[in-house]
Coordinates of C-alpha atoms in Angstrom, one line a residue:
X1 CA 59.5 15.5 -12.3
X2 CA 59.0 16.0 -15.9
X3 CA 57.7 18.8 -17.2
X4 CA 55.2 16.9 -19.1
X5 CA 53.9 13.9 -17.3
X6 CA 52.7 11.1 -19.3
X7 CA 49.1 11.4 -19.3
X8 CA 48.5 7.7 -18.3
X9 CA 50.5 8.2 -14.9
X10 CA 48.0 11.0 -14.2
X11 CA 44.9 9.1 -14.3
X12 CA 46.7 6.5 -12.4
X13 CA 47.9 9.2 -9.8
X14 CA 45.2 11.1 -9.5
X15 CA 43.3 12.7 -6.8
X16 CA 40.5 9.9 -6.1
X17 CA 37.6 12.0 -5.6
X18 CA 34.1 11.0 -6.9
X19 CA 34.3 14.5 -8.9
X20 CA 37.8 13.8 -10.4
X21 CA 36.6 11.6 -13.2
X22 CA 33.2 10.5 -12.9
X23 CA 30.9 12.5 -16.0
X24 CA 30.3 15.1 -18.7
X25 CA 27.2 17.5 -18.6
X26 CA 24.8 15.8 -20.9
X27 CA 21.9 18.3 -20.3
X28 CA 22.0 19.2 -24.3
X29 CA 21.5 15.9 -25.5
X30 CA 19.0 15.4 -22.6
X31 CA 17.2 18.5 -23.4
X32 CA 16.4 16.6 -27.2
X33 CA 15.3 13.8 -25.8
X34 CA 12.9 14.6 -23.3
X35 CA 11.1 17.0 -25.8
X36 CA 10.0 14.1 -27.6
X37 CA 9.3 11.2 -24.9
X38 CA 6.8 12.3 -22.9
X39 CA 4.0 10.8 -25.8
X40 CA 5.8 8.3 -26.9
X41 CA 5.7 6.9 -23.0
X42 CA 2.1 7.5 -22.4
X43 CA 1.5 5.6 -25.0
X44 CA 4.1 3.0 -24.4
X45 CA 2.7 2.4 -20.6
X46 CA 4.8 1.9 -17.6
X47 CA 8.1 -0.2 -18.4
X48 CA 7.3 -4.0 -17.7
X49 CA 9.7 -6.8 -15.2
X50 CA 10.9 -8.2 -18.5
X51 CA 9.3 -11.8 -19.2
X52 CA 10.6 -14.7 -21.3
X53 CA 7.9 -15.1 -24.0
X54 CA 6.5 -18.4 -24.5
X55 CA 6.2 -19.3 -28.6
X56 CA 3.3 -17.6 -30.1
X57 CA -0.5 -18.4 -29.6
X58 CA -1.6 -17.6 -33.1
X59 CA -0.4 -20.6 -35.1
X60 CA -0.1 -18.0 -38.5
X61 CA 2.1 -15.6 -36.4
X62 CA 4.1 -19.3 -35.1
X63 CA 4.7 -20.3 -38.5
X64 CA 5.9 -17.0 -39.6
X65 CA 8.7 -16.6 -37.0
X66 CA 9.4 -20.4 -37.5
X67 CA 10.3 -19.2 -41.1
X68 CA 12.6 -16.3 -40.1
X69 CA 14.6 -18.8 -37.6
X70 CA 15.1 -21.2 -40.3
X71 CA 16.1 -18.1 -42.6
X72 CA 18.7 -17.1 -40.0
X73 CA 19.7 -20.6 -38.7
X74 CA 21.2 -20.5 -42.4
X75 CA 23.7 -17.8 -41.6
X76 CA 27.2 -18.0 -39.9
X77 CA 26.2 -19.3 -36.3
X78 CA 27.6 -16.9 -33.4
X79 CA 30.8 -19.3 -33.1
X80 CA 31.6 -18.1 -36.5
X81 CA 33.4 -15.5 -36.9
X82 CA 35.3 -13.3 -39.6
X83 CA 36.6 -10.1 -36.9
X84 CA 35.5 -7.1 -38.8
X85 CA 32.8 -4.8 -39.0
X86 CA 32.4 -4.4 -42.8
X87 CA 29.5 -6.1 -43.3
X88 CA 27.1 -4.5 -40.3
X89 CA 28.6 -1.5 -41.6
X90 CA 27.5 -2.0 -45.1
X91 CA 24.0 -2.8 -43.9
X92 CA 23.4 0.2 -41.7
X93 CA 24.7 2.1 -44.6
X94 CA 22.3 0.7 -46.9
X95 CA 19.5 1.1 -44.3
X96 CA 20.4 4.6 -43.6
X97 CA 22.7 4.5 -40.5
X98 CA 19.6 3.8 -37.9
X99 CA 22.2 3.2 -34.8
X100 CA 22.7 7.2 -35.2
X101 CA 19.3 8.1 -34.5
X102 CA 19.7 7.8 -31.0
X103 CA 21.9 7.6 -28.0
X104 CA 23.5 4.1 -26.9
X105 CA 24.8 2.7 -23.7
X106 CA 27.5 0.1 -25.1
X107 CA 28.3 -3.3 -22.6
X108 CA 31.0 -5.7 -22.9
X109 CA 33.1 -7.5 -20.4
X110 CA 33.3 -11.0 -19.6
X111 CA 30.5 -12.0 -17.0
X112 CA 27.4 -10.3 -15.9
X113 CA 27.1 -8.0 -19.2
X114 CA 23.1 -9.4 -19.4
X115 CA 21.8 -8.5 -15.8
X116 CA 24.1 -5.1 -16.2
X117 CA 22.4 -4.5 -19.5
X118 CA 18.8 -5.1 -17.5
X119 CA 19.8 -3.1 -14.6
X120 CA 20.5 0.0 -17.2
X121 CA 17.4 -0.4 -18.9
X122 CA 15.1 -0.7 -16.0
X123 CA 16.5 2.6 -14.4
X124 CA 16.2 4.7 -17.8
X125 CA 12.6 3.3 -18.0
X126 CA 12.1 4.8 -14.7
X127 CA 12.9 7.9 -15.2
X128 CA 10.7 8.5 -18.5
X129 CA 12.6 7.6 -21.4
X130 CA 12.2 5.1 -24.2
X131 CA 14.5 2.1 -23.8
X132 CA 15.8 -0.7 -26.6
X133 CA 18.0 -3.0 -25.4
X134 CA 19.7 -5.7 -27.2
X135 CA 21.4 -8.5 -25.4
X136 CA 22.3 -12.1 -26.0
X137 CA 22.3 -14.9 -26.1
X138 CA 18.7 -15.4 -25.4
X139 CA 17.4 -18.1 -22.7
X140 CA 14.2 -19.3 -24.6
X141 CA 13.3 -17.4 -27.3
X142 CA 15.2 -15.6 -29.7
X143 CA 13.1 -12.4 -29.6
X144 CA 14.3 -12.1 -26.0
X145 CA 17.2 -10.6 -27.7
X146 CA 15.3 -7.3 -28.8
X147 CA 13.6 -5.4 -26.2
X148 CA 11.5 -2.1 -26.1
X149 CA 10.4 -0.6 -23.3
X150 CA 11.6 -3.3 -20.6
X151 CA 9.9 -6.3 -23.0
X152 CA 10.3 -8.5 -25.1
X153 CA 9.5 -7.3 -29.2
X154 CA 6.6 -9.3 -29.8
X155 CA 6.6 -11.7 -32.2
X156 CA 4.7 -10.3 -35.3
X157 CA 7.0 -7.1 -35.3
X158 CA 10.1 -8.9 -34.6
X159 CA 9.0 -10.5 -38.0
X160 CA 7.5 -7.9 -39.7
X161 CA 11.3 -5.9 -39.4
X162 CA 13.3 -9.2 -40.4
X163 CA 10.9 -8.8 -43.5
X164 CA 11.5 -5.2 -43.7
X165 CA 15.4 -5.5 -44.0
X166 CA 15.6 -8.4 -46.0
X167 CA 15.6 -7.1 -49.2
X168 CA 19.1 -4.6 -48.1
X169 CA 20.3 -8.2 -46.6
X170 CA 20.5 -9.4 -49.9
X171 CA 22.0 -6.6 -51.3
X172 CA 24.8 -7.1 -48.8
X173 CA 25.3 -10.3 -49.4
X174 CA 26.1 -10.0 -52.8
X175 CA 28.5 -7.3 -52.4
X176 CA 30.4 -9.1 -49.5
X177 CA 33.1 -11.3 -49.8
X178 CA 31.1 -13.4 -46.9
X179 CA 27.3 -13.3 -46.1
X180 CA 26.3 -11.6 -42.8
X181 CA 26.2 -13.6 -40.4
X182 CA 23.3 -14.5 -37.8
X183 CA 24.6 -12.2 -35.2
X184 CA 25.0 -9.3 -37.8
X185 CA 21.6 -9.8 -39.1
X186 CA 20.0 -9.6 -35.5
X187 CA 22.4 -6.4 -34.9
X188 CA 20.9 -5.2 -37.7
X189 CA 17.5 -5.8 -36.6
X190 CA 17.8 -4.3 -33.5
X191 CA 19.3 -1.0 -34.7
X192 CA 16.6 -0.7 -37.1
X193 CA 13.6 -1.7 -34.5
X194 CA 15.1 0.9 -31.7
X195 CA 14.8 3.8 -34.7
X196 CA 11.7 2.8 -35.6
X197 CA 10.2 2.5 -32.2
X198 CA 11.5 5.5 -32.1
X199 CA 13.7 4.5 -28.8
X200 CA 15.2 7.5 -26.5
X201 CA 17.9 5.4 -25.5
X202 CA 20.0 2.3 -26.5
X203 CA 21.8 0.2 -24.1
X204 CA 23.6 -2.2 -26.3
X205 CA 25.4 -5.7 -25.1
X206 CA 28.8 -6.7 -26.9
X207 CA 28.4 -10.6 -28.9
X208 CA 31.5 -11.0 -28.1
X209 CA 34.8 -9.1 -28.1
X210 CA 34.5 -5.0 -28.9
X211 CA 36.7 -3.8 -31.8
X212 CA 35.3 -6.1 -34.3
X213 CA 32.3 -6.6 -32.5
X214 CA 29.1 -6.5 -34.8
X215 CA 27.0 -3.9 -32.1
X216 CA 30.6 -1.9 -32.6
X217 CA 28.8 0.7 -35.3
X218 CA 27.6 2.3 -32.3
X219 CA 28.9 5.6 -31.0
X220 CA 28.2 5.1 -27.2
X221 CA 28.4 8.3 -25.3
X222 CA 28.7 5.5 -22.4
X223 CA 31.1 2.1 -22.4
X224 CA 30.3 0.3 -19.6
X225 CA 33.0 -2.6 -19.1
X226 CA 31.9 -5.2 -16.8
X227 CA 34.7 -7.6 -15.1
X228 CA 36.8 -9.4 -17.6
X229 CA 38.4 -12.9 -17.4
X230 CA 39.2 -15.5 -19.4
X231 CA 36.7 -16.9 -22.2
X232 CA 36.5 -17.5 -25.8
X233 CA 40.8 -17.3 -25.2
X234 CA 40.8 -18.9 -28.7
X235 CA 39.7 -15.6 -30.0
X236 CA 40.0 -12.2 -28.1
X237 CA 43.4 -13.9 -25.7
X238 CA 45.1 -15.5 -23.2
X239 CA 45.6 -12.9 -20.6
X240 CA 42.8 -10.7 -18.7
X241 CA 45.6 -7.5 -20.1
X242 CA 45.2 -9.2 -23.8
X243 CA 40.7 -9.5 -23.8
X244 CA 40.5 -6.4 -22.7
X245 CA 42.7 -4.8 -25.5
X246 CA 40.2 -6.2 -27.5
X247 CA 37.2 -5.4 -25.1
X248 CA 38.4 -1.8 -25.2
X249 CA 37.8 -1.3 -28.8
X250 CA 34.1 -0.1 -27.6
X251 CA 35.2 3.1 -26.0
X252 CA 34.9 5.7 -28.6
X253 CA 36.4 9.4 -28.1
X254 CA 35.4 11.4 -25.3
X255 CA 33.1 8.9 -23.8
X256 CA 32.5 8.3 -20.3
X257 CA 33.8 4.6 -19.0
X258 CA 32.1 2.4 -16.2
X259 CA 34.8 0.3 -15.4
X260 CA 33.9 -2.4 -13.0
X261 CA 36.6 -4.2 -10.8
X262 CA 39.3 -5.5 -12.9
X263 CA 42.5 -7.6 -12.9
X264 CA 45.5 -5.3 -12.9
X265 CA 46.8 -5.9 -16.4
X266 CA 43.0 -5.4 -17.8
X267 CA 42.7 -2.1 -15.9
X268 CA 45.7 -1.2 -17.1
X269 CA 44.5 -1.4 -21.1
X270 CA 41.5 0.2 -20.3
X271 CA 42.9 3.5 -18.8
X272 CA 45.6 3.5 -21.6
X273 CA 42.7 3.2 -23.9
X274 CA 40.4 5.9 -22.1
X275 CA 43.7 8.3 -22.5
X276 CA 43.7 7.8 -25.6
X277 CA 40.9 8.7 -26.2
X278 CA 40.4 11.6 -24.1
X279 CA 37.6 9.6 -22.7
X280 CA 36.4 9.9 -18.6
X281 CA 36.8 6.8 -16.2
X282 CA 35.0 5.9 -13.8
X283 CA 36.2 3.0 -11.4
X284 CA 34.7 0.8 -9.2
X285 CA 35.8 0.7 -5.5
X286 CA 37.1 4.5 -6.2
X287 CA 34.5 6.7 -7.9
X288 CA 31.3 4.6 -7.3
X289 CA 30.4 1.0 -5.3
X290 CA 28.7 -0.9 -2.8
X291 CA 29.1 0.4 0.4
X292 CA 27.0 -2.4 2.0
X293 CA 24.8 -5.2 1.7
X294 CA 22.7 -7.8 3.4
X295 CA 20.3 -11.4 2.5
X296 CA 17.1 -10.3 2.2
X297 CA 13.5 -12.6 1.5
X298 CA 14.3 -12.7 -2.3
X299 CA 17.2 -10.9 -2.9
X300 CA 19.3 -8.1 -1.2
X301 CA 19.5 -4.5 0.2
X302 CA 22.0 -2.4 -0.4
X303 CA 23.5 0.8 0.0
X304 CA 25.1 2.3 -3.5
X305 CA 27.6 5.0 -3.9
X306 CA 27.2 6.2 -7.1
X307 CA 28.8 9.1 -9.1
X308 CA 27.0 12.2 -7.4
X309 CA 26.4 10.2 -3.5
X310 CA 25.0 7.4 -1.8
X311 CA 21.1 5.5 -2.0
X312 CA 20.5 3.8 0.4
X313 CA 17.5 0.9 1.0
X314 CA 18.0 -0.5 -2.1
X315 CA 16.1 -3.8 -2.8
X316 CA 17.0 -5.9 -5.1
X317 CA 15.1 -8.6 -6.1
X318 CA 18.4 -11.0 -7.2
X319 CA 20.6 -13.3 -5.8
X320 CA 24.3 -12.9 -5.2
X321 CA 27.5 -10.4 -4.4
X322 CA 28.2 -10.0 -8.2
X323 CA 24.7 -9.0 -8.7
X324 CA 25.2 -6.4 -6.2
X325 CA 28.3 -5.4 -7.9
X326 CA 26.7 -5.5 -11.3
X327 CA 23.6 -2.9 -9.9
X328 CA 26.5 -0.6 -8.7
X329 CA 28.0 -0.6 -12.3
X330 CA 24.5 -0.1 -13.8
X331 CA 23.8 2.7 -11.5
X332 CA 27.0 4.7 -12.2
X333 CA 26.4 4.1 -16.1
X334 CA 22.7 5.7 -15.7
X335 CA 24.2 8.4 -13.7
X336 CA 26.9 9.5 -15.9
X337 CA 24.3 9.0 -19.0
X338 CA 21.9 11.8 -17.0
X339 CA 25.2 13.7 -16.6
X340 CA 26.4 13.6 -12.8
X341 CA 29.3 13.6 -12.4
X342 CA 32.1 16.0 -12.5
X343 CA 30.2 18.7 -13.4
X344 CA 27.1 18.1 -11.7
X345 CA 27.9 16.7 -8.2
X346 CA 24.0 15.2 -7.3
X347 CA 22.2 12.5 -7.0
X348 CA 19.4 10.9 -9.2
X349 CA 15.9 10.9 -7.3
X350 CA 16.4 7.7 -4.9
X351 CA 12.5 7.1 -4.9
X352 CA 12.9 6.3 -8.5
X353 CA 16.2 4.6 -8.5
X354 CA 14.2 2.0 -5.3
X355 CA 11.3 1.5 -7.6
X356 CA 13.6 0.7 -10.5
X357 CA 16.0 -1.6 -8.8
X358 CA 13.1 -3.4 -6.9
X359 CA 11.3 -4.5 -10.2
X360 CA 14.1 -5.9 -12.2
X361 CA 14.8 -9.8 -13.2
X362 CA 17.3 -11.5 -14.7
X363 CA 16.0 -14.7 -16.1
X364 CA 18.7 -17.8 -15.6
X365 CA 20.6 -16.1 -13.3
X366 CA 20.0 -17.9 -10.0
X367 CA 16.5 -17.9 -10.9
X368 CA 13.9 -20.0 -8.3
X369 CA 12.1 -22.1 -11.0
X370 CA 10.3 -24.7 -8.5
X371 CA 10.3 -25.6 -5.0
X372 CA 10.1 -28.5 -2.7
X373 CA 12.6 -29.4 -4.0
X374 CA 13.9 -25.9 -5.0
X375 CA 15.4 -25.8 -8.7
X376 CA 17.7 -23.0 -9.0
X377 CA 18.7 -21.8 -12.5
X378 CA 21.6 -20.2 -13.6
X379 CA 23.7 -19.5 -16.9
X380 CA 27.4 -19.6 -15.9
X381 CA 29.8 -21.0 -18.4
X382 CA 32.8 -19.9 -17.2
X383 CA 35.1 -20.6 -14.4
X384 CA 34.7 -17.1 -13.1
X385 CA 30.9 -16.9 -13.4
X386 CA 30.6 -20.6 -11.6
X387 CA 32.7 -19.4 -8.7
X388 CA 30.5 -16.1 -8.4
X389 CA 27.1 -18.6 -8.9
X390 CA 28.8 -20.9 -6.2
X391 CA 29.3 -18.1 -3.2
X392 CA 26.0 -16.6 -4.7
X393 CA 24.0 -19.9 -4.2
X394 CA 26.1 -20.5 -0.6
X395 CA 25.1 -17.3 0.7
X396 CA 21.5 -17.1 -0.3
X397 CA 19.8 -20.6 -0.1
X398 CA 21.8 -22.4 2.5
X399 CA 21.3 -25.7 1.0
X400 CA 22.2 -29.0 3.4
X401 CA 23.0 -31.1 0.1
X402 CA 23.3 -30.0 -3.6
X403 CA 22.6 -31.9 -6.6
X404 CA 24.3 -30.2 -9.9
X405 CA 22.8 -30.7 -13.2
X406 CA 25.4 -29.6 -15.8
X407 CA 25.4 -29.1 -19.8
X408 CA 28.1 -27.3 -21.4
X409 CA 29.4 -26.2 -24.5
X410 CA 32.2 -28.5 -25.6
X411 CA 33.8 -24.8 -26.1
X412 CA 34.4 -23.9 -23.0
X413 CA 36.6 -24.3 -20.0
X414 CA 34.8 -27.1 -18.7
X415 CA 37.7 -28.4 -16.2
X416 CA 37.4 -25.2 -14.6
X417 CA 33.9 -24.8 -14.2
X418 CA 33.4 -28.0 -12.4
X419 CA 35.9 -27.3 -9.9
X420 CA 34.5 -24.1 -9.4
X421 CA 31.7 -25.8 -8.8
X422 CA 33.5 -29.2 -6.7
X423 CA 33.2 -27.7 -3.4
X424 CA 29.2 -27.0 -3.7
X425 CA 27.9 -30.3 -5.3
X426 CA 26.9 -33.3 -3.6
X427 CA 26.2 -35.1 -6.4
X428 CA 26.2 -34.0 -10.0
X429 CA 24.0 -34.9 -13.0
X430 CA 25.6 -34.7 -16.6
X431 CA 24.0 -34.0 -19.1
X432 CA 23.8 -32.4 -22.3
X433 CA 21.6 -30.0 -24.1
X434 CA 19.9 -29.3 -28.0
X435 CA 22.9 -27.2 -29.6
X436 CA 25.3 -29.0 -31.9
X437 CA 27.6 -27.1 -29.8
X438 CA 27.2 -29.1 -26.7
X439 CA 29.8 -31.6 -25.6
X440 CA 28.5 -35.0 -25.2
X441 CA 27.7 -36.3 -21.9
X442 CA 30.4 -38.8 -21.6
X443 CA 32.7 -36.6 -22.4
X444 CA 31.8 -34.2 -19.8
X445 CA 31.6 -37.5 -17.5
X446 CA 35.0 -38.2 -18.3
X447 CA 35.9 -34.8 -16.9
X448 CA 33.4 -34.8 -14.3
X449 CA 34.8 -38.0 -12.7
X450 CA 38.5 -36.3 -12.5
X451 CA 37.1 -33.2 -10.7
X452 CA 34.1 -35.0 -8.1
X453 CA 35.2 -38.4 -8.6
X454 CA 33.2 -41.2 -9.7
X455 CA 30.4 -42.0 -6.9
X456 CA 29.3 -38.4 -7.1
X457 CA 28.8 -38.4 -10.9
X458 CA 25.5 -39.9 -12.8
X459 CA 25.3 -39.5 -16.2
X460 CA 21.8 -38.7 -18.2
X461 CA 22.3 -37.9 -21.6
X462 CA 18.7 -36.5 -22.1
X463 CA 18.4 -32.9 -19.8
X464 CA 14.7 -34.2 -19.3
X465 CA 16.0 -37.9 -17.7
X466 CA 18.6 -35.7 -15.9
X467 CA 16.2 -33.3 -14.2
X468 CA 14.4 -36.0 -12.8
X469 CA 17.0 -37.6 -11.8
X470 CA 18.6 -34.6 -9.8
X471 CA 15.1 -34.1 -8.4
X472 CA 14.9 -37.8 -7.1
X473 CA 18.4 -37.3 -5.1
X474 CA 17.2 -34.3 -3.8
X475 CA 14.2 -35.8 -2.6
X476 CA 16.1 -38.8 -1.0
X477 CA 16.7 -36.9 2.5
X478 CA 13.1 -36.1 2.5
X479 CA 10.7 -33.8 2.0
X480 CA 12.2 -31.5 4.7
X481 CA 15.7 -31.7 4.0
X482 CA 16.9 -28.6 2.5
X483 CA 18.2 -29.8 -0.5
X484 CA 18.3 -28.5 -3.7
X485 CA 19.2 -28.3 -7.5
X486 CA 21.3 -26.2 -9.6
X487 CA 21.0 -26.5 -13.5
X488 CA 24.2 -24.8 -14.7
X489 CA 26.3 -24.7 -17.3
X490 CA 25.1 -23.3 -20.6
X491 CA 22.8 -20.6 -21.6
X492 CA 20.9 -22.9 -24.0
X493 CA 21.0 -25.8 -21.2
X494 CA 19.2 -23.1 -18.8
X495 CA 16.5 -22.6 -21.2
X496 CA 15.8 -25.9 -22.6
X497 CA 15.2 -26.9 -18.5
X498 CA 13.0 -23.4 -18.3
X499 CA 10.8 -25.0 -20.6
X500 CA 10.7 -28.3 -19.1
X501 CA 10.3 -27.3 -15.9
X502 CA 7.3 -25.4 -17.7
X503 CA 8.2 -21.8 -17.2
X504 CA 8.5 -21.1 -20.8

């Protein structure tokens, strides 16, 4: 053996014991915090189940936040991209580095980043600190993006801190070689809101990538990587091992890392990455995970193992094994944030950790809009996310016969989310939604009619002529059939059939 072993083959070797890698004593940092967020939560109230906010009431208040869309809608759309952080890094400089004035929890990953994000927000509500969390893409409304204290910003501040920063936007702007883009100016929003707030804790979802990622000014004492496959390969890579190279650039030195389950060659990066950085892993299926899990009314009960031992009778209220998966992840990140761990081999109060898990939602994620027939929602717009939304949607509803509504992105691996999907649908509706971005229905016919083949495929170019019509075919067995819908496919298409379905 040599007689200095590479420090890669180490971690790979080493003794898997929950204590072996799992934390750093936070209890300093902690200390800080909790001087100061006792008031601040009294006054805040109990964390709320988050909500999708409808538009505003107030037509002044409407107007206003119609203006700041249009402002923004004028900016680099999120498909836009020039990878590099100089311009969020000029604006937090200009605004007085407000990321710094608190802790963050960073997310990326490929699928489930959202609902992980929710997960890690609900728990530090729970136990008495002040959360912002800032996630996208939103499902209805764009202040969804930008939340404090388990909700929504409301409107008027959300605008009153888009007015507040404009003034350094344009000072940006005219020092950059590009404008900031749409994504960047929302970063920049959010940062600003969570120290103004002032926020205890950040947990922080990736736009897209890591390195270059806009929410990458962050220094998060936790990087939680959720499981990584292929998407946006025109961008962050072809290979699992190659996104997550990218993904990766969010671990910062002597972090803690929440790795869920992970193709070899993305592990892989992320270990070598972790070294690098002196950083501490944590790995699903060694250090933490789901010891068990069964169907219950509304969701699932569980049994988690997490960084310091087990909770058991666990409730949550969401559909599906990768949401089980995803509330293992989001415990272990929470645990390691609070410091267990390596140094502090105990477990979180499981009162607290039930009462948190057991109020959570995750809006669009196999989300029970309507019944008779039931309309099941959900967001996945990859091939990975529709196979985990098919087994989830199998499992837990049990439908005799399933009618598919689908809208995608034009984007997107669209061959490979319908065959994900092949095996589920009866019959599928194609359609398309609002967004420029969305491929046109006969296009996604076209590809439809290759996967299902032609009698199972109607086409509805209007999402509100295709609802009904995937309503009407559930219908056709009768009342008491079983049957059901799933509207899939696209973020946007999810919460343009929210709103139609009049959940908005």
């Amino acid at each position: 053996m040599s007689e200095h072993p590479d420090p890669f083959d180490e971690i790979v070797d080493a003794d898997e014991t929950p204590s072996a890698t799992a934390g750093r004593d936070r209890d300093p940092d902690l200390a800080v915090i909790e001087a100061g967020s006792r008031t601040l939560r009294a006054q805040a109230g109990t964390p709320q189940t988050d909500a999708v906010p409808a538009r505003p009431a107030d037509p002044e208040v409407d107007r206003a936040l119609r203006k700041v869309e249009a402002d923004l809608a004028t900016r680099w759309g999120e498909t836009k991209l020039e990878p590099s952080v100089s311009r969020i890094s000029a604006l937090m400089d200009v605004l007085g580095e407000p990321q710094r004035a608190y802790p963050s929890i960073h997310i990326t990953g490929t699928n489930g980043k959202t609902s992980t994000a929710r997960m890690i927000e609900a728990l530090l509500g729970a136990f008495d600190l002040r959360t912002g969390r800032y996630t996208s893409p939103h499902v209805q409304s764009i202040t969804e993006r930008i939340s404090l204290d388990g909700a929504p910003i409301e409107a008027e501040r959300f605008i009153e801190t888009y007015n507040d920063i404009k003034p350094y936007l344009d000072m940006v702007d005219a020092a950059q070689e590009y404008r900031l883009s749409f994504f960047e100016v929302l970063t920049g929003m959010a940062y600003a809101a969570f120290a103004d707030a002032p926020v205890d804790v950040a947990v922080v979802e990736v736009g897209m990538g890591g390195s270059w990622d806009a929410t990458n000014v962050i220094d998060g004492s936790v990087a939680v990587v959720t499981p990584i496959d292929l998407d946006h390969t025109d961008r962050l890579g072809s290979t699992p091992g190659e996104i997550a190279g990218e993904k990766a650039g969010i671990i910062k030195q002597g972090a803690t890392v929440i790795l869920a389950q992970q193709p070899v060659d993305a592990a892989q990066v992320m270990l070598k990455k972790a070294v690098e950085l002196d950083a501490t892993v944590a790995r699903e299926g060694m250090e933490f995970g789901v010891v068990s899990r069964e169907i219950a009314v509304g969701g699932q009960l569980l049994t988690l193992r997490g960084l310091g031992g087990e909770y058991e009778q666990i409730f949550l209220p969401l559909y599906g094994a990768h949401q089980a998966h995803n509330a293992a992840v989001a415990l272990a990140a929470v645990e390691a944030f609070f410091g267990v761990g390596a140094e502090q081999a105990r477990v979180l109060d499981p009162e607290t950790i039930r009462k948190a898990f057991a109020a959570v939602a995750s809006p669009g994620r196999l989300e029970v809009v309507r019944r008779s027939p039931t309309v099941v929602l959900d967001a996945a717009h990859n091939p990975s996310g529709a196979r985990a939304t098919a087994d989830g949607i199998t499992e837990s509803f049990g439908f005799s016969r399933l009618i598919g509504v689908v809208g995608t992105s034009d984007d997107k691996d669209v061959r490979g989310l319908l065959e994900a999907f092949e095996p589920i649908f009866a019959e599928i509706v194609v359609t398309q939604n609002s967004s420029h971005r969305a491929m046109d229905a006969d296009e996604l016919a076209a590809i439809a009619v290759e996967v299902l083949g032609d009698e199972r495929v109607v086409v509805e170019p209007r999402l509100d002529d295709a609802l009904e019509a995937a309503i009407t075919l559930a219908e056709e067995e009768s009342e008491f059939s079983g049957a059901g819908v799933l509207v899939t496919g696209s973020v946007i298409t999810v919460g343009e059939a929210r709103l139609l379905l009049g959940r908005g």
